[in-house]
PDB file of N, CA and C in Angstrom:
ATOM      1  N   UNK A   1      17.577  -3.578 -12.926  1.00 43.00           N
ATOM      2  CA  UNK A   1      16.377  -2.951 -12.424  1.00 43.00           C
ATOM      3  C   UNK A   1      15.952  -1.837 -13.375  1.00 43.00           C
ATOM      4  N   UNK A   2      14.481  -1.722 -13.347  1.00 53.00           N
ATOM      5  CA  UNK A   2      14.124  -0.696 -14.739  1.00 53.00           C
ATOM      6  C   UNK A   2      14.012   0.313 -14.139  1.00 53.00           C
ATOM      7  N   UNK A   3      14.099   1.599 -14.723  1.00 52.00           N
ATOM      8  CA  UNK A   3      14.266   2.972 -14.049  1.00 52.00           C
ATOM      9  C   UNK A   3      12.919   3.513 -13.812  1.00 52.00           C
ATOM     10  N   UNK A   4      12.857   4.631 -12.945  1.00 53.00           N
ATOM     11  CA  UNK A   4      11.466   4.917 -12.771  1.00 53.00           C
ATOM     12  C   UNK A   4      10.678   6.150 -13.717  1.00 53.00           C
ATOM     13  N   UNK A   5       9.311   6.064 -13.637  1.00 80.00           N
ATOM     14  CA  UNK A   5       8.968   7.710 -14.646  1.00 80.00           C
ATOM     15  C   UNK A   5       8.932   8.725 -13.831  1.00 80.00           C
ATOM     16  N   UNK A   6      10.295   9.557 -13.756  1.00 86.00           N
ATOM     17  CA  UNK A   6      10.529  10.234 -12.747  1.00 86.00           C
ATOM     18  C   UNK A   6       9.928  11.729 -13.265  1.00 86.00           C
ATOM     19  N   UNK A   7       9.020  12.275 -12.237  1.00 92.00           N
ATOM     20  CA  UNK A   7       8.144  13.780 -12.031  1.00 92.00           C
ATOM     21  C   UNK A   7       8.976  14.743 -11.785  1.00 92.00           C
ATOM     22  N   UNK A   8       9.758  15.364 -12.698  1.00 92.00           N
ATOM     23  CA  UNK A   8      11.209  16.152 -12.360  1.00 92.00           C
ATOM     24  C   UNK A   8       9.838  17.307 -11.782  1.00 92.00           C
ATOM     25  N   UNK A   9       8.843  17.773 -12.529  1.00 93.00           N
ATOM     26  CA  UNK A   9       8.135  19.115 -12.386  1.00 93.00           C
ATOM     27  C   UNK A   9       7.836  18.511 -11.100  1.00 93.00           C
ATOM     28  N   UNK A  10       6.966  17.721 -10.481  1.00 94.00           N
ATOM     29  CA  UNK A  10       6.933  18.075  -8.972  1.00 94.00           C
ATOM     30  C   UNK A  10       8.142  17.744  -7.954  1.00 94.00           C
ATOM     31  N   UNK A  11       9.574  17.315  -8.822  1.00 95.00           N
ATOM     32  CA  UNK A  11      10.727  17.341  -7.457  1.00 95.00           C
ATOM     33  C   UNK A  11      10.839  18.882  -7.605  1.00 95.00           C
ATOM     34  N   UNK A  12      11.181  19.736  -8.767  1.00 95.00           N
ATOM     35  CA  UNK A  12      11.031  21.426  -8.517  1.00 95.00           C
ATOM     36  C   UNK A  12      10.430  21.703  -7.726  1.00 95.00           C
ATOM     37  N   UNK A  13       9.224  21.571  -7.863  1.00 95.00           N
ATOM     38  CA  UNK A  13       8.168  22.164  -6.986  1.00 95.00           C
ATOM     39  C   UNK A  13       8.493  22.326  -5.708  1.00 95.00           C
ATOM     40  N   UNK A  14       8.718  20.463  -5.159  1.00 96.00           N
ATOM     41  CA  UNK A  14       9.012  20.151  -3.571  1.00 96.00           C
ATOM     42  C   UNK A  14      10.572  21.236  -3.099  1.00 96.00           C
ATOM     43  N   UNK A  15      11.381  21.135  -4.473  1.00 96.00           N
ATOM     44  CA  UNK A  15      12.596  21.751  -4.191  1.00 96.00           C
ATOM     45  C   UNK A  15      12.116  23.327  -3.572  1.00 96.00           C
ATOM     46  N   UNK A  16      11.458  23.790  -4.309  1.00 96.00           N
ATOM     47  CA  UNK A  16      11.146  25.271  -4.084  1.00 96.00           C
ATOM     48  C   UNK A  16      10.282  25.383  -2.863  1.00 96.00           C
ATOM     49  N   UNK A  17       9.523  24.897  -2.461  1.00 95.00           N
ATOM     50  CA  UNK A  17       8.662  24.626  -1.430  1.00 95.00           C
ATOM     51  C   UNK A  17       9.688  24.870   0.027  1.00 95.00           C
ATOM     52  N   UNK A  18      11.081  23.969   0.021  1.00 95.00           N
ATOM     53  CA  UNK A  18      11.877  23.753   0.764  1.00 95.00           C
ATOM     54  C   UNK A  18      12.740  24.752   0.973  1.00 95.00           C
ATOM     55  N   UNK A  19      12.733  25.708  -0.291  1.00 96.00           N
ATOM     56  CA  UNK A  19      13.890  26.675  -0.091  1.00 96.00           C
ATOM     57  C   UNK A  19      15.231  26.286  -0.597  1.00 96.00           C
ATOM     58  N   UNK A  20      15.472  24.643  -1.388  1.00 96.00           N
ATOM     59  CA  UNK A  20      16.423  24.093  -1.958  1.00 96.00           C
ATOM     60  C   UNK A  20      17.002  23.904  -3.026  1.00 96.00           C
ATOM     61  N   UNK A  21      17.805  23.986  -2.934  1.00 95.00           N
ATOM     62  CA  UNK A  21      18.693  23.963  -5.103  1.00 95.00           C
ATOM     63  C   UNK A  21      18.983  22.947  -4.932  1.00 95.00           C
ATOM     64  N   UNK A  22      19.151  22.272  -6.341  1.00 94.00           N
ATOM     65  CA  UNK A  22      19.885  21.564  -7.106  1.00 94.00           C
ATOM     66  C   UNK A  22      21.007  20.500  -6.538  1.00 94.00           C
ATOM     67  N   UNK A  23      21.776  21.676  -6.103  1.00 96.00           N
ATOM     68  CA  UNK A  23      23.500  21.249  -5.553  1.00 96.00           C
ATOM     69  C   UNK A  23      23.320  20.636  -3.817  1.00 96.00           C
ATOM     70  N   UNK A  24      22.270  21.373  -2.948  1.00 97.00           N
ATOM     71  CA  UNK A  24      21.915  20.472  -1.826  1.00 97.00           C
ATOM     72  C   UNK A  24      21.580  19.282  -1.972  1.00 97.00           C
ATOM     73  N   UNK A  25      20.142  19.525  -2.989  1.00 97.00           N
ATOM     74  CA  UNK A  25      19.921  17.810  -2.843  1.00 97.00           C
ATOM     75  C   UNK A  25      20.605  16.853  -3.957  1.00 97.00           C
ATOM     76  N   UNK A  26      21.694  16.959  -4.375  1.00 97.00           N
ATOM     77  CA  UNK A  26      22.747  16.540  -4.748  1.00 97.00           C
ATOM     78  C   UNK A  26      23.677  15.904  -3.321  1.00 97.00           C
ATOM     79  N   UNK A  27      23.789  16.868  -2.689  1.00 97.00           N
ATOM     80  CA  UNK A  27      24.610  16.306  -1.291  1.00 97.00           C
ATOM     81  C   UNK A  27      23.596  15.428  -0.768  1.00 97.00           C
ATOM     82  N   UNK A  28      22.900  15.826  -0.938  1.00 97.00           N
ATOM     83  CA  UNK A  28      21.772  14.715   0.662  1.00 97.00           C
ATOM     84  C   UNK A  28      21.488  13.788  -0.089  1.00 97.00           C
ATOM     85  N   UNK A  29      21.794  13.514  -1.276  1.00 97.00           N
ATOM     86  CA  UNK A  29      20.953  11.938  -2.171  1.00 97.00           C
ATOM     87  C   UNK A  29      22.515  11.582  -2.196  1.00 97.00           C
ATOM     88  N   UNK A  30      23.823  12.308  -2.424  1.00 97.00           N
ATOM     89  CA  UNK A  30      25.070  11.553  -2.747  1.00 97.00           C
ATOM     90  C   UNK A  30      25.132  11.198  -4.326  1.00 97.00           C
ATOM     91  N   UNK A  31      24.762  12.482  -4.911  1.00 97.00           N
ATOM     92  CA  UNK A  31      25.433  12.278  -6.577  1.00 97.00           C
ATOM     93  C   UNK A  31      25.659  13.686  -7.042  1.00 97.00           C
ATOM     94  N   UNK A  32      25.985  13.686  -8.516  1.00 97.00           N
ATOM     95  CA  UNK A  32      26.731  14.947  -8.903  1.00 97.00           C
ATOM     96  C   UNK A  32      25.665  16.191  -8.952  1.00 97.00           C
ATOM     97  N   UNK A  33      26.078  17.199  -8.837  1.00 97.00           N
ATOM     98  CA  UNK A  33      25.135  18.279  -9.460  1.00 97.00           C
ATOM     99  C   UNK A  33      24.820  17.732 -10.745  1.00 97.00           C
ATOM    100  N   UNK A  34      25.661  17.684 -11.317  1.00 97.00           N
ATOM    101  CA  UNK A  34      25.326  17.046 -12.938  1.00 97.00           C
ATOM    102  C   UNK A  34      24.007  16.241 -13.058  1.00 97.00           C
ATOM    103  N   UNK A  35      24.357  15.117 -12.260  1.00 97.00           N
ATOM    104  CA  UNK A  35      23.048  14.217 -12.056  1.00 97.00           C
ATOM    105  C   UNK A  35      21.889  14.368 -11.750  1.00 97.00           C
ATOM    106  N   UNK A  36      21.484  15.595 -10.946  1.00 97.00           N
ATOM    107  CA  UNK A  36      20.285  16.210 -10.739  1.00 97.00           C
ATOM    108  C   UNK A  36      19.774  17.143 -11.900  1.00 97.00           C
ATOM    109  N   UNK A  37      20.705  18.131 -12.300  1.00 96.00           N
ATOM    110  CA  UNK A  37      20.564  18.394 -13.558  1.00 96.00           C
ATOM    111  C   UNK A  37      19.963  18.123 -14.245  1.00 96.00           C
ATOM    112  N   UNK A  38      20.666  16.461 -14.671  1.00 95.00           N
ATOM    113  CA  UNK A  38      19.818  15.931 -15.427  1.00 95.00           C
ATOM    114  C   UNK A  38      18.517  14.994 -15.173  1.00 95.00           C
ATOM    115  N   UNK A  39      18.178  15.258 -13.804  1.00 94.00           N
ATOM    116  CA  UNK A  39      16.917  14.605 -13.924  1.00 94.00           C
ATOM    117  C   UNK A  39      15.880  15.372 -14.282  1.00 94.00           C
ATOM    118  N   UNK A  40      16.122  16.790 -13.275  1.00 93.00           N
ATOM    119  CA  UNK A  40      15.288  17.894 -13.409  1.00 93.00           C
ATOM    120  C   UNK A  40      15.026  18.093 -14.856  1.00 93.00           C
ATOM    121  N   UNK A  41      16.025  18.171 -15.460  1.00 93.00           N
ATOM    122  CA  UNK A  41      15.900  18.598 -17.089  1.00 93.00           C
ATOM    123  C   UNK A  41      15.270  17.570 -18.253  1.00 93.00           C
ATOM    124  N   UNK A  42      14.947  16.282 -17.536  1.00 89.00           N
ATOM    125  CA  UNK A  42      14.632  15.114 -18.216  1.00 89.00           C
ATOM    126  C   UNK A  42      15.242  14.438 -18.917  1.00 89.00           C
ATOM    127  N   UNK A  43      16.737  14.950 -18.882  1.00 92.00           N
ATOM    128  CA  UNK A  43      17.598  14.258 -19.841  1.00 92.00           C
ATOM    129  C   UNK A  43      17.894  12.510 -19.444  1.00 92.00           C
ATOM    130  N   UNK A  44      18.053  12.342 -18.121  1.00 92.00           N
ATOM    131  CA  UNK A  44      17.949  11.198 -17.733  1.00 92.00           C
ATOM    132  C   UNK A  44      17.231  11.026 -16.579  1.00 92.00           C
ATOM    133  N   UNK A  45      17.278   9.237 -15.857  1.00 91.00           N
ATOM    134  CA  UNK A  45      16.225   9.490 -14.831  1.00 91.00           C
ATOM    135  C   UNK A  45      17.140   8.881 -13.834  1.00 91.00           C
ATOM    136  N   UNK A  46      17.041   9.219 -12.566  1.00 93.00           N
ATOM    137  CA  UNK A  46      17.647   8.625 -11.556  1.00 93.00           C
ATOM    138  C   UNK A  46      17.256   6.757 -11.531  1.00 93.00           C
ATOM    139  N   UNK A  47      18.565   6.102 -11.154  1.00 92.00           N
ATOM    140  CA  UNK A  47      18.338   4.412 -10.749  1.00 92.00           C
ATOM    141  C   UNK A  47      17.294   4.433  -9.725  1.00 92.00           C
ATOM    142  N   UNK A  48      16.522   3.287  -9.280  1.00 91.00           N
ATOM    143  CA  UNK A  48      16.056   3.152  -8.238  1.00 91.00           C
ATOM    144  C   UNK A  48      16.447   3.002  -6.870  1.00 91.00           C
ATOM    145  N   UNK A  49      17.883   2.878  -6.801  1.00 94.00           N
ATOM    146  CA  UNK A  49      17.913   3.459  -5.249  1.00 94.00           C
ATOM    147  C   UNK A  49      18.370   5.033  -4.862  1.00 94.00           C
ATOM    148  N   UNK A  50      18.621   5.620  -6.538  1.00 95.00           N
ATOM    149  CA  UNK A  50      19.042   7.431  -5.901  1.00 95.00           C
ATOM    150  C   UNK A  50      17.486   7.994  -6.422  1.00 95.00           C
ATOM    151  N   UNK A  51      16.404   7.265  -6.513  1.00 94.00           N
ATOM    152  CA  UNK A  51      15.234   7.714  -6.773  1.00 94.00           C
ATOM    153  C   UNK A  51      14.317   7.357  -5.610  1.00 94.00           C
ATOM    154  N   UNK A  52      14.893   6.601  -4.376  1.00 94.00           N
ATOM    155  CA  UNK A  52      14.702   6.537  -3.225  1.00 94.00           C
ATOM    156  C   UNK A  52      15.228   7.800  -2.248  1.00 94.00           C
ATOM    157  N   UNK A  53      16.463   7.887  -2.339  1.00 96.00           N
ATOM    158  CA  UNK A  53      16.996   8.701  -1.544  1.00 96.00           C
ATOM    159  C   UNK A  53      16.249  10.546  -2.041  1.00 96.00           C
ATOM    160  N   UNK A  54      16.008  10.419  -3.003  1.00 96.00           N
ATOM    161  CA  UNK A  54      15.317  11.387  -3.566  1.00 96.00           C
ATOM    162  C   UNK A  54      13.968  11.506  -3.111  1.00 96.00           C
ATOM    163  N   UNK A  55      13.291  10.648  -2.756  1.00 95.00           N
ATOM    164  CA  UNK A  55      11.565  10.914  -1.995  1.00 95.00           C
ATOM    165  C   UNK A  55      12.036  10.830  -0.765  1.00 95.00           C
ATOM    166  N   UNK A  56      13.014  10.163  -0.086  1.00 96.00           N
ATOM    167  CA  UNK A  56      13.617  10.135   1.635  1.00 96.00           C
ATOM    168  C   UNK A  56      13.564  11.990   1.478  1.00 96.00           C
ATOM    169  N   UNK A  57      14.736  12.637   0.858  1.00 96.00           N
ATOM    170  CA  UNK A  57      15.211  13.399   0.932  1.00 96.00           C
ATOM    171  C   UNK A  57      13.825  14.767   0.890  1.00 96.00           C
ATOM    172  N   UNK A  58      13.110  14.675   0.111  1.00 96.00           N
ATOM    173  CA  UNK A  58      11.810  15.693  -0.234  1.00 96.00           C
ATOM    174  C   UNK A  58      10.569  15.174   0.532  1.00 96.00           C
ATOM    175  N   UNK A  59      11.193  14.039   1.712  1.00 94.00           N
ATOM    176  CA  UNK A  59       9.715  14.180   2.367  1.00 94.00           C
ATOM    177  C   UNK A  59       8.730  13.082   1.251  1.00 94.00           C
ATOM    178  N   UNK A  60       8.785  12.770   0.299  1.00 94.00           N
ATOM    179  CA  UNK A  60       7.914  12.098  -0.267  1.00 94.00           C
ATOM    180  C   UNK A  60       7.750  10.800  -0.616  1.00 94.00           C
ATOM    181  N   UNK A  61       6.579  10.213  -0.545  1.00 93.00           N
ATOM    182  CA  UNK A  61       6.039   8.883  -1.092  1.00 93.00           C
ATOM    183  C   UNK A  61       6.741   8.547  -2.462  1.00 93.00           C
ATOM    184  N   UNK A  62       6.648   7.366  -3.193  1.00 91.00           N
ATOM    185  CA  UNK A  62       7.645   7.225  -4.724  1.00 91.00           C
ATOM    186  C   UNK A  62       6.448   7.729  -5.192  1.00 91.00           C
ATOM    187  N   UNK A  63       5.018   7.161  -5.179  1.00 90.00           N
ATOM    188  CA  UNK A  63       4.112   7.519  -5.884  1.00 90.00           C
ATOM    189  C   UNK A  63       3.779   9.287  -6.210  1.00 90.00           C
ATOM    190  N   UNK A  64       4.751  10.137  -5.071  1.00 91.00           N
ATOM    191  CA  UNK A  64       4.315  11.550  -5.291  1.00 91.00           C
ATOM    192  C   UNK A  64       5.119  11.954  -6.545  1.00 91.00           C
ATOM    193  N   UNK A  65       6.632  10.891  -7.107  1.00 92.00           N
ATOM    194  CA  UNK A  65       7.312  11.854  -7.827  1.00 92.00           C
ATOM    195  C   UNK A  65       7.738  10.564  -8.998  1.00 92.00           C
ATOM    196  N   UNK A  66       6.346   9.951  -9.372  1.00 88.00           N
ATOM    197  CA  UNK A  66       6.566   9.246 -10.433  1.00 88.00           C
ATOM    198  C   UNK A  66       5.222   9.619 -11.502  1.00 88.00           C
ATOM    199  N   UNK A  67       5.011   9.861 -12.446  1.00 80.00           N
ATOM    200  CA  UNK A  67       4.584   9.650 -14.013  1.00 80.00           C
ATOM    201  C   UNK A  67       3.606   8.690 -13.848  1.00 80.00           C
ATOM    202  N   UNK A  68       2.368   9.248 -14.218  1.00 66.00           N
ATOM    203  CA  UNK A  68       1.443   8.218 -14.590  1.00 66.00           C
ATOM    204  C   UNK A  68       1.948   7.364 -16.091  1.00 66.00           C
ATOM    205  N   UNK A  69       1.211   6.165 -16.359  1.00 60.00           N
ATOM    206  CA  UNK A  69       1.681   6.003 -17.675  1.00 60.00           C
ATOM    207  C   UNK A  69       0.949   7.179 -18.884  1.00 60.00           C
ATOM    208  N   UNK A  70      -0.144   7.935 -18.245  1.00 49.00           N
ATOM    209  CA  UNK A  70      -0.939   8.661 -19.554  1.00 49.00           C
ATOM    210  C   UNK A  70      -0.090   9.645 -19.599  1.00 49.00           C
ATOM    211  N   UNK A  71       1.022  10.142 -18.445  1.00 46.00           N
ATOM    212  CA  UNK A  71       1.351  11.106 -18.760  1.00 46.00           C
ATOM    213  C   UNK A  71       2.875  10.816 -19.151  1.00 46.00           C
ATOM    214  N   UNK A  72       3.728  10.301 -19.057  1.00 47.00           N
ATOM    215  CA  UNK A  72       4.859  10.000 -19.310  1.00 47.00           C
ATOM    216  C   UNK A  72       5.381  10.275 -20.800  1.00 47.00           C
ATOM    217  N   UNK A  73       6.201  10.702 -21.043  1.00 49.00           N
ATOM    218  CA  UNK A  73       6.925  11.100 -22.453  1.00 49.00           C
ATOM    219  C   UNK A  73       8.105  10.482 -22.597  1.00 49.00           C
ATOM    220  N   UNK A  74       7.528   9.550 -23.496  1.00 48.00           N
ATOM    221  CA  UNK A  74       8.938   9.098 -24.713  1.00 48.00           C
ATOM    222  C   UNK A  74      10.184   8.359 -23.500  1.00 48.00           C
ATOM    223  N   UNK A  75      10.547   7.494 -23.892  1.00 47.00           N
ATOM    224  CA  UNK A  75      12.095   6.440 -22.824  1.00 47.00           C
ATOM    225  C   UNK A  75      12.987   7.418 -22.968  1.00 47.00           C
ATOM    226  N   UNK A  76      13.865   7.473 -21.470  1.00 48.00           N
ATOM    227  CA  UNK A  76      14.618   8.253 -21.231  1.00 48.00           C
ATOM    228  C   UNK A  76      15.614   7.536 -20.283  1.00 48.00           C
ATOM    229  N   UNK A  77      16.930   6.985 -20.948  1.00 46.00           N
ATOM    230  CA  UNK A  77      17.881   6.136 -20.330  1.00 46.00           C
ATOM    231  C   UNK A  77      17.776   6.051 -19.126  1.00 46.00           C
ATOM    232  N   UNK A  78      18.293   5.120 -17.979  1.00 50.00           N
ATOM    233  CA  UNK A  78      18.281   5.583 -16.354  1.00 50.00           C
ATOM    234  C   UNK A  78      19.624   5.823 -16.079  1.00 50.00           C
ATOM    235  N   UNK A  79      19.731   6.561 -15.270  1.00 50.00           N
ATOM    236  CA  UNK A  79      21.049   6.668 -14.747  1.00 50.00           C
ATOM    237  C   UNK A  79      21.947   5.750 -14.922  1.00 50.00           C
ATOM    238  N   UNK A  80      23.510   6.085 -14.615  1.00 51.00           N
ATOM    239  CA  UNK A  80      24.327   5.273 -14.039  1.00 51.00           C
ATOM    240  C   UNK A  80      24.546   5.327 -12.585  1.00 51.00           C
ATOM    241  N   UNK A  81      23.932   6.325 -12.181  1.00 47.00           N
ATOM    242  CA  UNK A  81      24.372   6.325 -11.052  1.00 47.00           C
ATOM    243  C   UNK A  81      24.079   5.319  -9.729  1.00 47.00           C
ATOM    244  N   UNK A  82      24.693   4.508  -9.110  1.00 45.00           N
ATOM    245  CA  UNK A  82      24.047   3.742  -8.251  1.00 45.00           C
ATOM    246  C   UNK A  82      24.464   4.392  -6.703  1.00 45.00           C
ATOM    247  N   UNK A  83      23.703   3.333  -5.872  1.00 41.00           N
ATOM    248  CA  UNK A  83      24.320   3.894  -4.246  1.00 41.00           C
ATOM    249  C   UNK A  83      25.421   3.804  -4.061  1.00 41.00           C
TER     250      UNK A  83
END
């Protein structure tokens, strides 16, 4: 499955909105701090089912926290992480 163009700037946003770090929604999606880390930071992008649990988790549609193609920058591996 191909990974998604994941909107790290509006999961911040939603994060801050919520009053939430990093390391919570790490617990509530079920992966490492590390792994959020690195989405937020763009280093990698969440698989498609912890990029589910990630719009479950913030309340949001996929379409709120994915990348248009005009705006998207440069391939960025997908996770390993699965459910």
């Amino acid at each position: 499955m191909k990974s998604v163009a994941f909107n790290s700037e509006e999961v911040r946003r939603r994060l801050y909105v919520r009053g939430m770090q990093g390391q919570q929604l790490a617990a509530a999606v079920g992966v490492s701090e590390a792994s959020i880390s690195s989405y937020l930071t763009g280093k990698r992008r969440p698989s498609p089912p912890v990029f589910l649990r990630i719009c479950e988790t913030l309340d949001a549609q996929p379409d709120d926290l994915c990348l248009s193609p005009t705006t998207e920058s440069g391939n960025v591996p997908a996770s390993g992480d699965a459910a």
